[in-house]
């Protein structure tokens, strides 16, 4: 049965029934899952099949037809209790072993910090590099240290079959060892507000050399022109979930395309020039002035952006004025 479960899990893989197995543990989770599926299917067939068979076989055919008077059968009852008990205990042990391996953190893992915020994942490397995608080397233990800056989020990599809550005010962690190169999805699986479904990040598994190269390039970030820094921040800080900058479309917040240096209509009927100070205030204290037709959906970024980052964001919004 174990072999069969394994075969089914491999077939499911081949037919894209399940997401790619990106780690060794993912394969073990799938085997257990396939085993549960197969034993459930067999139990279902025996139960429902047996019921239909006996219903037909012992159907009352004439008025005088009488069913034999049977109260119980100790041996049968023992069997149908004992066999499931053995299976359940087996499943428990099997699951426990996998779970234990998932939760035992390897020593010398590459540690990466990840913050959940409404509505983006922000990644911070030990070298100081921040990023909005997670890049890790293949065949290396990686430990993700999680926290959240506003509400509960949950960090989920379907291809690795691992998931962990990100809780404001404390650290949680998970680990994995990717054995396939490629791009994988990271989802938020704890409903966290309007754009929860857009809280998606890429996890890229690359070779050690590509990883070193990427890290070095990312380290040169502070030498990027302000506009380019702002552009990256606009994604990392999650602005992009609520603000369009290229097409003039309205998302949760107003489009910032061709917005700088124009007059903005406010909810109280007055108008204001969109200049550096207005943008700054909009970011740090969004409720100070409400744009007409919008709700107070924007979180305050007070304390979450350095002065340099603010400048970069403002320059980026400015660059979209043309
Ligand atoms: C949760 C959605 C959301 C996020 C995230 C968000 N904003 Fe906003 N933003 C809004 C909404 C809604 C408004 C309009 C209401 C108001 O004025 O507070 C707004 C207003 C603004 C304004 C004023 C725009 C205008 O037309 O006058 C600016 C500038 C701005 N946001 C910049 C940013 C930047 C920069 C970030 C990222 C650091 C950001 N926002 C993140 C929703 C968001
Ligand atoms: Cu979330």
Coordinates of C-alpha atoms and ligand atoms in Angstrom, one line a residue:
X1 CA 0.0 0.0 0.0
X2 CA 2.9 2.3 0.8
X3 CA 4.4 1.6 -2.6
X4 CA 1.1 2.3 -4.2
X5 CA 0.7 5.6 -2.4
X6 CA 4.1 6.5 -3.6
X7 CA 3.3 5.7 -7.1
X8 CA 0.1 7.7 -7.0
X9 CA 1.9 10.7 -5.6
X10 CA 4.4 10.5 -8.4
X11 CA 1.6 10.3 -11.0
X12 CA -0.2 13.2 -9.4
X13 CA 3.1 15.1 -9.8
X14 CA 3.5 14.2 -13.4
X15 CA -0.1 15.3 -14.2
X16 CA 0.3 18.6 -12.3
X17 CA -2.4 17.6 -9.9
X18 CA -0.2 18.9 -7.1
X19 CA 2.3 21.8 -7.1
X20 CA 5.9 20.9 -8.0
X21 CA 7.7 19.2 -5.1
X22 CA 10.5 21.7 -4.5
X23 CA 12.0 20.0 -1.4
X24 CA 12.5 16.5 -0.1
X25 CA 10.0 17.0 2.6
X26 CA 7.4 18.1 0.1
X27 CA 7.7 14.6 -1.4
X28 CA 7.2 13.0 2.0
X29 CA 4.2 15.1 2.7
X30 CA 2.7 14.1 -0.6
X31 CA 3.3 10.4 0.0
X32 CA 1.4 10.6 3.3
X33 CA -1.3 12.5 1.6
X34 CA -1.6 9.9 -1.2
X35 CA -1.6 7.1 1.4
X36 CA -4.6 8.8 3.2
X37 CA -6.3 9.2 -0.1
X38 CA -5.8 5.6 -1.1
X39 CA -6.9 4.1 2.3
X40 CA -9.9 6.4 2.3
X41 CA -10.9 5.3 -1.2
X42 CA -10.5 1.6 -0.3
X43 CA -12.4 2.0 3.0
X44 CA -15.1 3.9 1.1
X45 CA -15.3 1.2 -1.6
X46 CA -15.6 -1.6 1.1
X47 CA -18.2 0.3 3.1
X48 CA -20.5 1.7 0.4
X49 CA -19.9 -1.3 -1.9
X50 CA -20.8 -3.7 1.0
X51 CA -23.9 -1.7 1.9
X52 CA -25.2 -1.8 -1.7
X53 CA -24.4 -5.5 -2.0
X54 CA -26.2 -6.5 1.2
X55 CA -29.1 -4.2 0.6
X56 CA -29.7 -6.0 -2.7
X57 CA -28.8 -9.5 -1.5
X58 CA -31.0 -9.4 1.6
X59 CA -33.9 -7.3 0.2
X60 CA -37.2 -8.5 1.6
X61 CA -38.9 -10.3 -1.3
X62 CA -42.2 -11.7 0.1
X63 CA -44.3 -10.7 3.1
X64 CA -43.2 -13.8 5.0
X65 CA -39.5 -13.2 4.2
X66 CA -37.8 -12.7 7.6
X67 CA -34.4 -11.4 8.3
X68 CA -32.3 -13.6 10.6
X69 CA -32.1 -12.2 14.1
X70 CA -28.4 -11.2 14.6
X71 CA -27.3 -9.1 17.5
X72 CA -23.5 -8.9 17.1
X73 CA -20.3 -10.6 16.2
X74 CA -17.5 -10.0 18.6
X75 CA -14.8 -11.1 16.2
X76 CA -16.0 -8.9 13.4
X77 CA -16.4 -5.9 15.7
X78 CA -12.9 -6.5 17.0
X79 CA -11.5 -6.5 13.5
X80 CA -13.2 -3.3 12.3
X81 CA -12.0 -1.5 15.4
X82 CA -8.5 -3.0 15.4
X83 CA -7.6 -2.6 11.8
X84 CA -8.5 1.2 11.6
X85 CA -6.7 1.6 15.0
X86 CA -3.5 0.2 13.5
X87 CA -3.8 2.4 10.4
X88 CA -4.5 5.5 12.5
X89 CA -1.6 4.9 14.7
X90 CA 0.6 4.4 11.7
X91 CA -0.6 7.6 10.1
X92 CA 0.0 9.4 13.4
X93 CA 3.5 8.2 13.6
X94 CA 4.2 8.9 10.0
X95 CA 2.8 12.4 10.2
X96 CA 4.6 13.1 13.5
X97 CA 8.0 12.1 12.0
X98 CA 7.5 14.5 9.0
X99 CA 6.3 17.3 11.2
X100 CA 9.2 16.8 13.6
X101 CA 11.7 17.1 10.7
X102 CA 9.9 20.2 9.5
X103 CA 10.2 21.8 12.9
X104 CA 13.7 20.8 13.8
X105 CA 15.9 23.6 12.5
X106 CA 19.2 22.6 11.0
X107 CA 22.3 24.2 12.3
X108 CA 24.2 26.6 10.0
X109 CA 21.1 27.4 7.9
X110 CA 21.2 30.6 5.8
X111 CA 19.0 33.0 7.8
X112 CA 16.7 35.4 6.0
X113 CA 14.3 37.9 7.7
X114 CA 10.8 38.3 6.2
X115 CA 8.2 40.8 7.3
X116 CA 4.5 40.5 6.4
X117 CA 2.8 43.8 6.0
X118 CA -0.5 45.0 4.3
X119 CA 0.0 43.8 1.5
X120 CA 3.5 42.7 0.6
X121 CA 6.3 40.5 1.9
X122 CA 9.5 42.3 2.6
X123 CA 12.8 40.4 2.7
X124 CA 15.9 41.5 4.6
X125 CA 19.3 39.7 4.2
X126 CA 22.1 39.7 6.7
X127 CA 24.2 41.8 4.4
X128 CA 21.6 44.6 4.8
X129 CA 20.1 44.0 1.3
X130 CA 16.3 44.3 1.3
X131 CA 14.2 42.9 -1.5
X132 CA 10.7 42.1 -2.5
X133 CA 11.5 38.6 -3.7
X134 CA 13.3 35.9 -1.9
X135 CA 16.4 34.5 -3.6
X136 CA 18.0 31.4 -2.1
X137 CA 20.7 29.0 -3.2
X138 CA 19.7 25.5 -4.2
X139 CA 20.6 22.5 -1.9
X140 CA 21.2 24.7 1.1
X141 CA 19.3 24.9 4.4
X142 CA 17.4 28.2 4.6
X143 CA 15.7 29.5 7.7
X144 CA 13.1 32.1 7.3
X145 CA 12.6 34.3 10.4
X146 CA 9.2 35.8 10.2
X147 CA 7.3 38.7 11.8
X148 CA 4.5 41.1 10.8
X149 CA 4.3 44.8 11.1
X150 CA 0.5 45.3 11.3
X151 CA -1.8 42.3 11.4
X152 CA -1.6 38.5 11.3
X153 CA -0.2 37.1 8.0
X154 CA 0.8 33.6 7.1
X155 CA 3.7 32.7 5.0
X156 CA 3.0 29.8 2.6
X157 CA 5.1 28.1 -0.1
X158 CA 2.8 25.6 -1.7
X159 CA 5.7 23.9 -3.6
X160 CA 7.5 23.2 -0.4
X161 CA 4.4 22.3 1.6
X162 CA 5.3 24.6 4.4
X163 CA 3.4 27.3 6.1
X164 CA 3.8 29.5 9.2
X165 CA 2.0 32.4 10.8
X166 CA 3.7 35.8 10.8
X167 CA 2.7 37.5 14.1
X168 CA 3.1 41.2 14.9
X169 CA 5.4 41.7 17.9
X170 CA 7.1 38.3 17.9
X171 CA 9.3 36.0 15.7
X172 CA 8.3 32.7 14.2
X173 CA 10.3 30.7 11.8
X174 CA 10.4 27.9 9.3
X175 CA 13.0 26.2 7.2
X176 CA 13.4 24.4 3.9
X177 CA 16.1 23.0 1.7
X178 CA 15.1 23.5 -2.0
X179 CA 16.4 20.8 -4.3
X180 CA 15.0 22.2 -7.5
X181 CA 16.0 25.5 -9.2
X182 CA 13.2 27.7 -10.4
X183 CA 10.6 30.2 -9.4
X184 CA 8.0 29.4 -6.7
X185 CA 5.0 31.3 -5.3
X186 CA 4.8 32.6 -1.8
X187 CA 1.3 33.4 -0.7
X188 CA -0.3 34.9 2.4
X189 CA -2.8 32.5 3.8
X190 CA -4.2 34.5 6.7
X191 CA -6.9 36.9 5.5
X192 CA -5.4 40.3 6.2
X193 CA -7.6 42.9 4.5
X194 CA -8.6 44.2 1.1
X195 CA -5.6 43.2 -1.0
X196 CA -4.9 40.0 0.8
X197 CA -5.1 38.0 -2.4
X198 CA -2.5 40.3 -4.0
X199 CA 0.0 39.5 -1.2
X200 CA 2.2 37.3 -3.5
X201 CA 6.0 37.1 -3.7
X202 CA 8.4 35.2 -5.8
X203 CA 10.8 32.8 -4.3
X204 CA 13.7 32.1 -6.7
X205 CA 15.9 29.1 -6.1
X206 CA 19.2 29.7 -8.0
X207 CA 22.7 28.2 -8.0
X208 CA 25.2 29.3 -5.4
X209 CA 27.1 31.4 -7.9
X210 CA 24.0 33.1 -9.1
X211 CA 23.0 33.7 -5.5
X212 CA 26.3 35.4 -4.7
X213 CA 26.1 37.5 -7.9
X214 CA 22.5 38.5 -7.1
X215 CA 23.4 39.5 -3.5
X216 CA 26.3 41.6 -4.7
X217 CA 24.2 43.4 -7.3
X218 CA 21.5 44.0 -4.7
X219 CA 24.1 45.4 -2.3
X220 CA 24.9 48.1 -4.8
X221 CA 21.4 49.3 -4.4
X222 CA 22.4 52.4 -2.5
X223 CA 24.3 53.6 -5.5
X224 CA 21.2 53.5 -7.7
X225 CA 19.6 56.8 -8.8
X226 CA 16.9 57.9 -6.4
X227 CA 14.2 57.3 -9.0
X228 CA 15.2 53.6 -9.3
X229 CA 15.4 53.2 -5.6
X230 CA 12.0 54.7 -5.3
X231 CA 10.7 52.4 -7.9
X232 CA 11.9 49.4 -6.0
X233 CA 10.6 50.7 -2.7
X234 CA 7.2 51.3 -4.3
X235 CA 7.0 47.5 -4.7
X236 CA 8.8 46.4 -1.5
X237 CA 6.7 48.7 0.7
X238 CA 3.5 47.5 -0.9
X239 CA 2.4 50.8 -2.4
X240 CA 2.0 49.1 -5.8
X241 CA -1.0 47.0 -4.4
X242 CA -3.0 50.2 -4.0
X243 CA -1.5 52.7 -6.4
X244 CA -1.1 52.5 -10.2
X245 CA 1.7 54.7 -11.6
X246 CA 1.6 54.1 -15.3
X247 CA -2.0 53.9 -16.6
X248 CA -4.1 56.2 -14.6
X249 CA -6.3 53.4 -13.3
X250 CA -7.8 53.6 -9.8
X251 CA -7.0 50.7 -7.4
X252 CA -7.7 51.0 -3.7
X253 CA -6.0 54.4 -3.8
X254 CA -5.8 57.0 -6.5
X255 CA -3.4 56.6 -9.4
X256 CA -0.2 58.5 -9.0
X257 CA 0.3 58.7 -12.8
X258 CA 0.7 62.4 -13.8
X259 CA -0.3 63.4 -10.3
X260 CA 2.7 65.4 -9.2
X261 CA 2.3 69.2 -9.6
X262 CA -1.4 69.0 -10.2
X263 CA -4.3 70.2 -8.0
X264 CA -5.9 67.4 -5.9
X265 CA -9.5 67.7 -4.8
X266 CA -9.9 66.8 -1.2
X267 CA -12.9 65.3 0.6
X268 CA -13.7 68.6 2.3
X269 CA -14.1 70.3 -1.0
X270 CA -10.9 72.2 -1.0
X271 CA -8.0 71.7 -3.5
X272 CA -4.3 71.3 -2.8
X273 CA -1.2 71.3 -4.9
X274 CA 0.5 67.9 -5.0
X275 CA 4.1 68.9 -4.1
X276 CA 6.8 67.2 -2.0
X277 CA 5.2 68.2 1.3
X278 CA 1.8 66.9 0.3
X279 CA 3.3 63.6 -0.8
X280 CA 5.3 63.3 2.3
X281 CA 2.3 63.9 4.5
X282 CA 0.2 61.5 2.4
X283 CA 2.7 58.8 3.2
X284 CA 3.4 59.5 6.8
X285 CA 0.0 60.7 7.9
X286 CA -2.6 59.6 5.3
X287 CA -5.6 60.7 7.3
X288 CA -4.5 64.3 7.5
X289 CA -6.0 65.1 4.1
X290 CA -8.4 62.8 2.4
X291 CA -8.6 62.6 -1.4
X292 CA -12.2 63.1 -2.6
X293 CA -13.9 59.8 -3.4
X294 CA -11.5 57.5 -1.4
X295 CA -11.8 55.9 2.0
X296 CA -9.1 55.9 4.7
X297 CA -7.6 52.7 3.5
X298 CA -4.0 53.7 3.4
X299 CA -1.9 52.6 6.4
X300 CA 0.5 55.2 7.9
X301 CA 4.1 54.6 7.1
X302 CA 5.3 56.6 10.0
X303 CA 8.4 55.0 11.4
X304 CA 8.7 52.5 8.6
X305 CA 10.6 54.6 6.1
X306 CA 13.9 56.4 6.5
X307 CA 14.3 60.0 5.3
X308 CA 16.3 58.7 2.4
X309 CA 13.7 56.2 1.4
X310 CA 11.0 58.9 1.6
X311 CA 13.1 61.1 -0.8
X312 CA 13.5 58.1 -3.2
X313 CA 9.7 57.5 -3.2
X314 CA 9.0 61.2 -3.8
X315 CA 11.4 61.3 -6.7
X316 CA 9.8 58.2 -8.1
X317 CA 6.3 59.7 -7.9
X318 CA 7.7 62.9 -9.4
X319 CA 9.3 61.0 -12.3
X320 CA 5.8 59.7 -13.2
X321 CA 4.5 63.3 -13.6
X322 CA 5.4 63.4 -17.3
Ligands
LIG1 C1 -3.8 49.9 1.5 C2 -3.7 50.7 0.3 C3 -2.6 51.7 0.2 C4 -1.3 51.5 0.4 C5 -0.5 50.2 0.7 C6 -0.7 52.8 0.1 N1 -1.6 53.7 -0.2 FE1 -1.3 55.6 -0.7 N2 -3.3 56.0 -0.6 C7 -4.3 55.0 -0.5 C8 -5.6 55.7 -0.5 C9 -7.0 55.0 -0.3 C10 -5.4 57.0 -0.6 C11 -6.4 58.1 -0.7 C12 -7.0 58.5 0.6 C13 -6.1 59.3 1.4 O1 -5.8 60.5 1.0 O2 -5.7 58.9 2.5 C14 -3.9 57.2 -0.8 C15 -3.3 58.4 -1.0 C16 -2.0 58.5 -1.3 C17 -1.3 59.7 -1.8 C18 -2.1 61.0 -2.2 C19 -2.5 60.8 -3.6 C20 -3.4 61.9 -4.2 O3 -4.0 61.6 -5.2 O4 -3.5 62.9 -3.6 C21 0.0 59.5 -2.0 C22 1.0 60.4 -2.6 C23 0.2 58.1 -1.6 N3 -1.0 57.6 -1.2 C24 1.4 57.4 -1.7 C25 1.6 56.2 -1.2 C26 2.9 55.5 -1.1 C27 4.2 56.2 -1.5 C28 2.7 54.3 -0.6 C29 3.8 53.3 -0.2 C30 4.8 53.7 0.8 C31 1.3 54.1 -0.4 N4 0.7 55.3 -0.8 C32 0.7 53.0 0.1 C33 -4.1 53.7 -0.3 C34 -2.9 53.1 -0.1
LIG2 CU1 -1.3 39.0 4.6

